[in-house]
C-alpha positions as protocol buffer text, in pm:
chain_id: "A"
residue {
  index: 1
  type: MET
  ca { x: -1360 y: -1022 z: 1965 }
}
residue {
  index: 2
  type: ALA
  ca { x: -1597 y: -730 z: 2009 }
}
residue {
  index: 3
  type: ASP
  ca { x: -1734 y: -551 z: 1705 }
}
residue {
  index: 4
  type: THR
  ca { x: -1445 y: -325 z: 1611 }
}
residue {
  index: 5
  type: GLN
  ca { x: -1680 y: -73 z: 1453 }
}
residue {
  index: 6
  type: GLN
  ca { x: -1818 y: -5 z: 1804 }
}
residue {
  index: 7
  type: CYS
  ca { x: -1472 y: 64 z: 1948 }
}
residue {
  index: 8
  type: GLU
  ca { x: -1452 y: 410 z: 2105 }
}
residue {
  index: 9
  type: ILE
  ca { x: -1127 y: 576 z: 2006 }
}
residue {
  index: 10
  type: THR
  ca { x: -990 y: 834 z: 2249 }
}
residue {
  index: 11
  type: ASP
  ca { x: -848 y: 1170 z: 2144 }
}
residue {
  index: 12
  type: ARG
  ca { x: -498 y: 1054 z: 2235 }
}
residue {
  index: 13
  type: GLN
  ca { x: -536 y: 737 z: 2028 }
}
residue {
  index: 14
  type: TRP
  ca { x: -655 y: 942 z: 1729 }
}
residue {
  index: 15
  type: ALA
  ca { x: -355 y: 1171 z: 1770 }
}
residue {
  index: 16
  type: ASP
  ca { x: -118 y: 873 z: 1780 }
}
residue {
  index: 17
  type: ALA
  ca { x: -287 y: 714 z: 1478 }
}
residue {
  index: 18
  type: THR
  ca { x: -263 y: 1041 z: 1284 }
}
residue {
  index: 19
  type: LEU
  ca { x: 108 y: 1067 z: 1361 }
}
residue {
  index: 20
  type: ILE
  ca { x: 166 y: 716 z: 1225 }
}
residue {
  index: 21
  type: TRP
  ca { x: -59 y: 781 z: 923 }
}
residue {
  index: 22
  type: GLU
  ca { x: 148 y: 1088 z: 833 }
}
residue {
  index: 23
  type: TYR
  ca { x: 470 y: 891 z: 875 }
}
residue {
  index: 24
  type: HIS
  ca { x: 348 y: 624 z: 633 }
}
residue {
  index: 25
  type: GLN
  ca { x: 285 y: 892 z: 368 }
}
residue {
  index: 26
  type: MET
  ca { x: 603 y: 950 z: 166 }
}
residue {
  index: 27
  type: GLY
  ca { x: 496 y: 1292 z: 42 }
}
residue {
  index: 28
  type: HIS
  ca { x: 640 y: 1239 z: -305 }
}
residue {
  index: 29
  type: GLU
  ca { x: 558 y: 1496 z: -571 }
}
residue {
  index: 30
  type: ARG
  ca { x: 365 y: 1332 z: -851 }
}
residue {
  index: 31
  type: ARG
  ca { x: 546 y: 1345 z: -1182 }
}
residue {
  index: 32
  type: PRO
  ca { x: 540 y: 1151 z: -1509 }
}
residue {
  index: 33
  type: CYS
  ca { x: 687 y: 800 z: -1488 }
}
residue {
  index: 34
  type: ASP
  ca { x: 724 y: 520 z: -1739 }
}
residue {
  index: 35
  type: VAL
  ca { x: 484 y: 284 z: -1562 }
}
residue {
  index: 36
  type: ALA
  ca { x: 232 y: 281 z: -1277 }
}
residue {
  index: 37
  type: ILE
  ca { x: 221 y: -35 z: -1067 }
}
residue {
  index: 38
  type: GLY
  ca { x: -105 y: -89 z: -879 }
}
residue {
  index: 39
  type: LEU
  ca { x: -19 y: -308 z: -582 }
}
residue {
  index: 40
  type: GLY
  ca { x: -275 y: -579 z: -508 }
}
residue {
  index: 41
  type: CYS
  ca { x: -478 y: -539 z: -189 }
}
residue {
  index: 42
  type: HIS
  ca { x: -838 y: -536 z: -66 }
}
residue {
  index: 43
  type: ASP
  ca { x: -898 y: -174 z: -176 }
}
residue {
  index: 44
  type: LEU
  ca { x: -1029 y: -91 z: -526 }
}
residue {
  index: 45
  type: GLY
  ca { x: -919 y: 264 z: -455 }
}
residue {
  index: 46
  type: VAL
  ca { x: -571 y: 154 z: -568 }
}
residue {
  index: 47
  type: ALA
  ca { x: -707 y: 64 z: -912 }
}
residue {
  index: 48
  type: ALA
  ca { x: -898 y: 393 z: -929 }
}
residue {
  index: 49
  type: GLU
  ca { x: -590 y: 595 z: -838 }
}
residue {
  index: 50
  type: ALA
  ca { x: -372 y: 413 z: -1090 }
}
residue {
  index: 51
  type: ALA
  ca { x: -637 y: 480 z: -1354 }
}
residue {
  index: 52
  type: ALA
  ca { x: -646 y: 849 z: -1262 }
}
residue {
  index: 53
  type: LEU
  ca { x: -269 y: 876 z: -1289 }
}
residue {
  index: 54
  type: TYR
  ca { x: -276 y: 716 z: -1635 }
}
residue {
  index: 55
  type: LEU
  ca { x: -562 y: 934 z: -1755 }
}
residue {
  index: 56
  type: ASP
  ca { x: -376 y: 1241 z: -1626 }
}
residue {
  index: 57
  type: GLY
  ca { x: -81 y: 1146 z: -1846 }
}
residue {
  index: 58
  type: LEU
  ca { x: 152 y: 1054 z: -1560 }
}
residue {
  index: 59
  type: ALA
  ca { x: 213 y: 694 z: -1674 }
}
residue {
  index: 60
  type: GLN
  ca { x: 234 y: 531 z: -2015 }
}
residue {
  index: 61
  type: LYS
  ca { x: 141 y: 183 z: -1891 }
}
residue {
  index: 62
  type: ILE
  ca { x: -15 y: 24 z: -1585 }
}
residue {
  index: 63
  type: VAL
  ca { x: 66 y: -309 z: -1424 }
}
residue {
  index: 64
  type: PHE
  ca { x: -196 y: -449 z: -1190 }
}
residue {
  index: 65
  type: THR
  ca { x: -46 y: -715 z: -970 }
}
residue {
  index: 66
  type: GLY
  ca { x: -190 y: -970 z: -729 }
}
residue {
  index: 67
  type: GLY
  ca { x: -360 y: -1304 z: -706 }
}
residue {
  index: 68
  type: PRO
  ca { x: -642 y: -1387 z: -463 }
}
residue {
  index: 69
  type: ASN
  ca { x: -619 y: -1166 z: -154 }
}
residue {
  index: 70
  type: PRO
  ca { x: -447 y: -1379 z: 114 }
}
residue {
  index: 71
  type: SER
  ca { x: -665 y: -1256 z: 402 }
}
residue {
  index: 72
  type: ARG
  ca { x: -994 y: -1197 z: 217 }
}
residue {
  index: 73
  type: PRO
  ca { x: -1002 y: -1418 z: -97 }
}
residue {
  index: 74
  type: GLU
  ca { x: -1378 y: -1373 z: -128 }
}
residue {
  index: 75
  type: LEU
  ca { x: -1334 y: -1006 z: -223 }
}
residue {
  index: 76
  type: PHE
  ca { x: -1170 y: -1070 z: -559 }
}
residue {
  index: 77
  type: PRO
  ca { x: -1228 y: -1436 z: -641 }
}
residue {
  index: 78
  type: ARG
  ca { x: -1058 y: -1409 z: -982 }
}
residue {
  index: 79
  type: GLY
  ca { x: -756 y: -1235 z: -833 }
}
residue {
  index: 80
  type: GLU
  ca { x: -670 y: -875 z: -752 }
}
residue {
  index: 81
  type: ALA
  ca { x: -505 y: -803 z: -1089 }
}
residue {
  index: 82
  type: VAL
  ca { x: -814 y: -914 z: -1281 }
}
residue {
  index: 83
  type: HIS
  ca { x: -1062 y: -715 z: -1074 }
}
residue {
  index: 84
  type: PHE
  ca { x: -836 y: -409 z: -1065 }
}
residue {
  index: 85
  type: THR
  ca { x: -806 y: -423 z: -1445 }
}
residue {
  index: 86
  type: GLU
  ca { x: -1183 y: -440 z: -1486 }
}
residue {
  index: 87
  type: HIS
  ca { x: -1227 y: -143 z: -1254 }
}
residue {
  index: 88
  type: ALA
  ca { x: -965 y: 63 z: -1439 }
}
residue {
  index: 89
  type: THR
  ca { x: -1112 y: -11 z: -1783 }
}
residue {
  index: 90
  type: ALA
  ca { x: -1455 y: 87 z: -1654 }
}
residue {
  index: 91
  type: LEU
  ca { x: -1298 y: 421 z: -1558 }
}
residue {
  index: 92
  type: GLY
  ca { x: -1167 y: 473 z: -1912 }
}
residue {
  index: 93
  type: VAL
  ca { x: -823 y: 314 z: -1924 }
}
residue {
  index: 94
  type: PRO
  ca { x: -780 y: 123 z: -2255 }
}
residue {
  index: 95
  type: GLU
  ca { x: -705 y: -247 z: -2219 }
}
residue {
  index: 96
  type: HIS
  ca { x: -391 y: -219 z: -2433 }
}
residue {
  index: 97
  type: ALA
  ca { x: -235 y: 8 z: -2167 }
}
residue {
  index: 98
  type: ILE
  ca { x: -267 y: -253 z: -1892 }
}
residue {
  index: 99
  type: HIS
  ca { x: -49 y: -552 z: -1809 }
}
residue {
  index: 100
  type: GLN
  ca { x: -162 y: -808 z: -1553 }
}
residue {
  index: 101
  type: GLU
  ca { x: 51 y: -997 z: -1303 }
}
residue {
  index: 102
  type: PRO
  ca { x: -178 y: -1256 z: -1138 }
}
residue {
  index: 103
  type: ARG
  ca { x: 58 y: -1457 z: -915 }
}
residue {
  index: 104
  type: ALA
  ca { x: 190 y: -1226 z: -641 }
}
residue {
  index: 105
  type: ARG
  ca { x: 87 y: -1290 z: -282 }
}
residue {
  index: 106
  type: ASN
  ca { x: 290 y: -1020 z: -105 }
}
residue {
  index: 107
  type: THR
  ca { x: 443 y: -680 z: -174 }
}
residue {
  index: 108
  type: GLY
  ca { x: 786 y: -811 z: -265 }
}
residue {
  index: 109
  type: GLN
  ca { x: 634 y: -1045 z: -521 }
}
residue {
  index: 110
  type: ASN
  ca { x: 409 y: -762 z: -649 }
}
residue {
  index: 111
  type: ILE
  ca { x: 717 y: -565 z: -742 }
}
residue {
  index: 112
  type: GLN
  ca { x: 944 y: -847 z: -856 }
}
residue {
  index: 113
  type: PHE
  ca { x: 681 y: -1017 z: -1070 }
}
residue {
  index: 114
  type: SER
  ca { x: 567 y: -684 z: -1218 }
}
residue {
  index: 115
  type: ARG
  ca { x: 925 y: -617 z: -1320 }
}
residue {
  index: 116
  type: GLU
  ca { x: 938 y: -955 z: -1491 }
}
residue {
  index: 117
  type: VAL
  ca { x: 610 y: -892 z: -1675 }
}
residue {
  index: 118
  type: LEU
  ca { x: 737 y: -560 z: -1804 }
}
residue {
  index: 119
  type: GLU
  ca { x: 1068 y: -707 z: -1916 }
}
residue {
  index: 120
  type: ALA
  ca { x: 889 y: -991 z: -2096 }
}
residue {
  index: 121
  type: ALA
  ca { x: 671 y: -735 z: -2275 }
}
residue {
  index: 122
  type: GLY
  ca { x: 975 y: -532 z: -2379 }
}
residue {
  index: 123
  type: VAL
  ca { x: 871 y: -232 z: -2168 }
}
residue {
  index: 124
  type: GLU
  ca { x: 1166 y: -35 z: -2034 }
}
residue {
  index: 125
  type: ALA
  ca { x: 1080 y: 107 z: -1693 }
}
residue {
  index: 126
  type: ARG
  ca { x: 1333 y: 349 z: -1551 }
}
residue {
  index: 127
  type: SER
  ca { x: 1075 y: 513 z: -1325 }
}
residue {
  index: 128
  type: VAL
  ca { x: 759 y: 379 z: -1161 }
}
residue {
  index: 129
  type: LEU
  ca { x: 459 y: 527 z: -989 }
}
residue {
  index: 130
  type: LEU
  ca { x: 406 y: 282 z: -704 }
}
residue {
  index: 131
  type: VAL
  ca { x: 35 y: 296 z: -622 }
}
residue {
  index: 132
  type: SER
  ca { x: -75 y: 155 z: -288 }
}
residue {
  index: 133
  type: MET
  ca { x: -322 y: 209 z: -8 }
}
residue {
  index: 134
  type: PRO
  ca { x: -241 y: 535 z: 173 }
}
residue {
  index: 135
  type: TYR
  ca { x: -92 y: 372 z: 483 }
}
residue {
  index: 136
  type: MET
  ca { x: 126 y: 139 z: 276 }
}
residue {
  index: 137
  type: GLU
  ca { x: 333 y: 398 z: 92 }
}
residue {
  index: 138
  type: ARG
  ca { x: 645 y: 379 z: 310 }
}
residue {
  index: 139
  type: ARG
  ca { x: 653 y: -1 z: 324 }
}
residue {
  index: 140
  type: ALA
  ca { x: 598 y: -22 z: -52 }
}
residue {
  index: 141
  type: PHE
  ca { x: 882 y: 225 z: -108 }
}
residue {
  index: 142
  type: ALA
  ca { x: 1120 y: 37 z: 122 }
}
residue {
  index: 143
  type: THR
  ca { x: 1031 y: -293 z: -45 }
}
residue {
  index: 144
  type: CYS
  ca { x: 1084 y: -156 z: -395 }
}
residue {
  index: 145
  type: ARG
  ca { x: 1424 y: -13 z: -301 }
}
residue {
  index: 146
  type: LYS
  ca { x: 1523 y: -363 z: -191 }
}
residue {
  index: 147
  type: VAL
  ca { x: 1370 y: -565 z: -474 }
}
residue {
  index: 148
  type: TRP
  ca { x: 1425 y: -323 z: -765 }
}
residue {
  index: 149
  type: PRO
  ca { x: 1699 y: -81 z: -656 }
}
residue {
  index: 150
  type: GLU
  ca { x: 1773 y: 46 z: -1007 }
}
residue {
  index: 151
  type: VAL
  ca { x: 1434 y: 204 z: -1068 }
}
residue {
  index: 152
  type: GLU
  ca { x: 1326 y: 553 z: -965 }
}
residue {
  index: 153
  type: VAL
  ca { x: 1027 y: 524 z: -730 }
}
residue {
  index: 154
  type: VAL
  ca { x: 747 y: 775 z: -686 }
}
residue {
  index: 155
  type: CYS
  ca { x: 487 y: 666 z: -431 }
}
residue {
  index: 156
  type: ALA
  ca { x: 121 y: 753 z: -481 }
}
residue {
  index: 157
  type: SER
  ca { x: -210 y: 674 z: -315 }
}
residue {
  index: 158
  type: ALA
  ca { x: -559 y: 818 z: -302 }
}
residue {
  index: 159
  type: PRO
  ca { x: -523 y: 1173 z: -163 }
}
residue {
  index: 160
  type: MET
  ca { x: -716 y: 1163 z: 162 }
}
residue {
  index: 161
  type: ASN
  ca { x: -659 y: 1224 z: 531 }
}
residue {
  index: 162
  type: LEU
  ca { x: -701 y: 967 z: 806 }
}
residue {
  index: 163
  type: ASN
  ca { x: -1057 y: 1071 z: 891 }
}
residue {
  index: 164
  type: ASP
  ca { x: -1167 y: 1036 z: 530 }
}
residue {
  index: 165
  type: TYR
  ca { x: -998 y: 699 z: 499 }
}
residue {
  index: 166
  type: VAL
  ca { x: -1162 y: 570 z: 817 }
}
residue {
  index: 167
  type: LYS
  ca { x: -1500 y: 679 z: 682 }
}
residue {
  index: 168
  type: SER
  ca { x: -1435 y: 499 z: 354 }
}
residue {
  index: 169
  type: VAL
  ca { x: -1347 y: 176 z: 537 }
}
residue {
  index: 170
  type: GLY
  ca { x: -1614 y: 205 z: 805 }
}
residue {
  index: 171
  type: ASP
  ca { x: -1410 y: 41 z: 1080 }
}
residue {
  index: 172
  type: ASP
  ca { x: -1208 y: 266 z: 1309 }
}
residue {
  index: 173
  type: LYS
  ca { x: -1016 y: -1 z: 1492 }
}
residue {
  index: 174
  type: LEU
  ca { x: -931 y: -202 z: 1182 }
}
residue {
  index: 175
  type: VAL
  ca { x: -770 y: 103 z: 1023 }
}
residue {
  index: 176
  type: ILE
  ca { x: -563 y: 180 z: 1332 }
}
residue {
  index: 177
  type: ASP
  ca { x: -467 y: -187 z: 1362 }
}
residue {
  index: 178
  type: SER
  ca { x: -348 y: -168 z: 1001 }
}
residue {
  index: 179
  type: LEU
  ca { x: -142 y: 145 z: 1067 }
}
residue {
  index: 180
  type: VAL
  ca { x: 24 y: -25 z: 1362 }
}
residue {
  index: 181
  type: GLY
  ca { x: 81 y: -348 z: 1170 }
}
residue {
  index: 182
  type: ASP
  ca { x: 242 y: -172 z: 875 }
}
residue {
  index: 183
  type: LEU
  ca { x: 472 y: 26 z: 1103 }
}
residue {
  index: 184
  type: GLN
  ca { x: 587 y: -298 z: 1263 }
}
residue {
  index: 185
  type: ARG
  ca { x: 666 y: -430 z: 914 }
}
residue {
  index: 186
  type: VAL
  ca { x: 860 y: -114 z: 825 }
}
residue {
  index: 187
  type: VAL
  ca { x: 1082 y: -190 z: 1124 }
}
residue {
  index: 188
  type: GLU
  ca { x: 1093 y: -569 z: 1100 }
}
residue {
  index: 189
  type: TYR
  ca { x: 1112 y: -642 z: 728 }
}
residue {
  index: 190
  type: PRO
  ca { x: 1465 y: -502 z: 678 }
}
residue {
  index: 191
  type: ARG
  ca { x: 1585 y: -751 z: 940 }
}
residue {
  index: 192
  type: ARG
  ca { x: 1427 y: -1029 z: 737 }
}
residue {
  index: 193
  type: GLY
  ca { x: 1578 y: -906 z: 412 }
}
residue {
  index: 194
  type: PHE
  ca { x: 1246 y: -794 z: 261 }
}
residue {
  index: 195
  type: ALA
  ca { x: 1302 y: -416 z: 254 }
}
residue {
  index: 196
  type: VAL
  ca { x: 1555 y: -140 z: 310 }
}
residue {
  index: 197
  type: ALA
  ca { x: 1563 y: 23 z: 653 }
}
residue {
  index: 198
  type: GLN
  ca { x: 1367 y: 341 z: 718 }
}
residue {
  index: 199
  type: ASP
  ca { x: 1433 y: 589 z: 998 }
}
residue {
  index: 200
  type: VAL
  ca { x: 1146 y: 591 z: 1250 }
}
residue {
  index: 201
  type: PRO
  ca { x: 1127 y: 911 z: 1456 }
}
residue {
  index: 202
  type: GLU
  ca { x: 1104 y: 861 z: 1832 }
}
residue {
  index: 203
  type: THR
  ca { x: 764 y: 1031 z: 1842 }
}
residue {
  index: 204
  type: VAL
  ca { x: 627 y: 781 z: 1589 }
}
residue {
  index: 205
  type: HIS
  ca { x: 780 y: 488 z: 1775 }
}
residue {
  index: 206
  type: ASP
  ca { x: 627 y: 608 z: 2102 }
}
residue {
  index: 207
  type: ALA
  ca { x: 283 y: 643 z: 1938 }
}
residue {
  index: 208
  type: TYR
  ca { x: 319 y: 288 z: 1806 }
}
residue {
  index: 209
  type: GLN
  ca { x: 402 y: 152 z: 2151 }
}
residue {
  index: 210
  type: ARG
  ca { x: 104 y: 326 z: 2310 }
}
residue {
  index: 211
  type: LEU
  ca { x: -142 y: 197 z: 2050 }
}
residue {
  index: 212
  type: LEU
  ca { x: 3 y: -150 z: 2074 }
}
residue {
  index: 213
  type: ALA
  ca { x: -42 y: -143 z: 2453 }
}
residue {
  index: 214
  type: ASP
  ca { x: -401 y: -29 z: 2398 }
}
residue {
  index: 215
  type: GLY
  ca { x: -477 y: -345 z: 2198 }
}
residue {
  index: 216
  type: PHE
  ca { x: -454 y: -224 z: 1838 }
}
residue {
  index: 217
  type: ASP
  ca { x: -276 y: -543 z: 1744 }
}
residue {
  index: 218
  type: SER
  ca { x: -484 y: -756 z: 1508 }
}
residue {
  index: 219
  type: LYS
  ca { x: -243 y: -694 z: 1217 }
}
residue {
  index: 220
  type: ILE
  ca { x: 78 y: -758 z: 1410 }
}
residue {
  index: 221
  type: LEU
  ca { x: 318 y: -1022 z: 1281 }
}
residue {
  index: 222
  type: SER
  ca { x: 328 y: -1332 z: 1498 }
}
């Protein structure tokens, strides 16, 4: 495969990617919740955002969840939860405010196992701030509604637009591939019993089909 960082993205492809990016954002108003759950991934920005929410008084506890990253285990060799915890404590979150869940390998397990950790610790969570990468908000929301339907869910991620996120990652095509791949999961996972169904506007679906036809497909389910 060619170096994805050298991929020239057309104006139409950027417009389609932006449409999908905005769809993935839930647009929830941030408000105090019992717990913040930082979903394991390859992005330390999730840990930083969860820490910021705690330090702003919007969560009483944090759960960091995730074992070794399935696609890039070299990033966090001791597991996502461990590295996320270290990052959050370096940002000022006290260790006593953090619970770790080190086994999860996917989003459903992130949420289910975090729930179990909280219950074992005697923490009652009626509302959760679900902290994810920006393009994962909708899938995280749909997964939580399936796995933990009783809890009130407020989705949160680092506040940035698509251009800023692409700059932070440094790989245009990889980001668009990820947007496309997550949209496929939003559609497909309810059929597999992993998430609740979400309405996908026709304009978003059409943008997805165009980007898929253009080869933005490295994150597509087989």
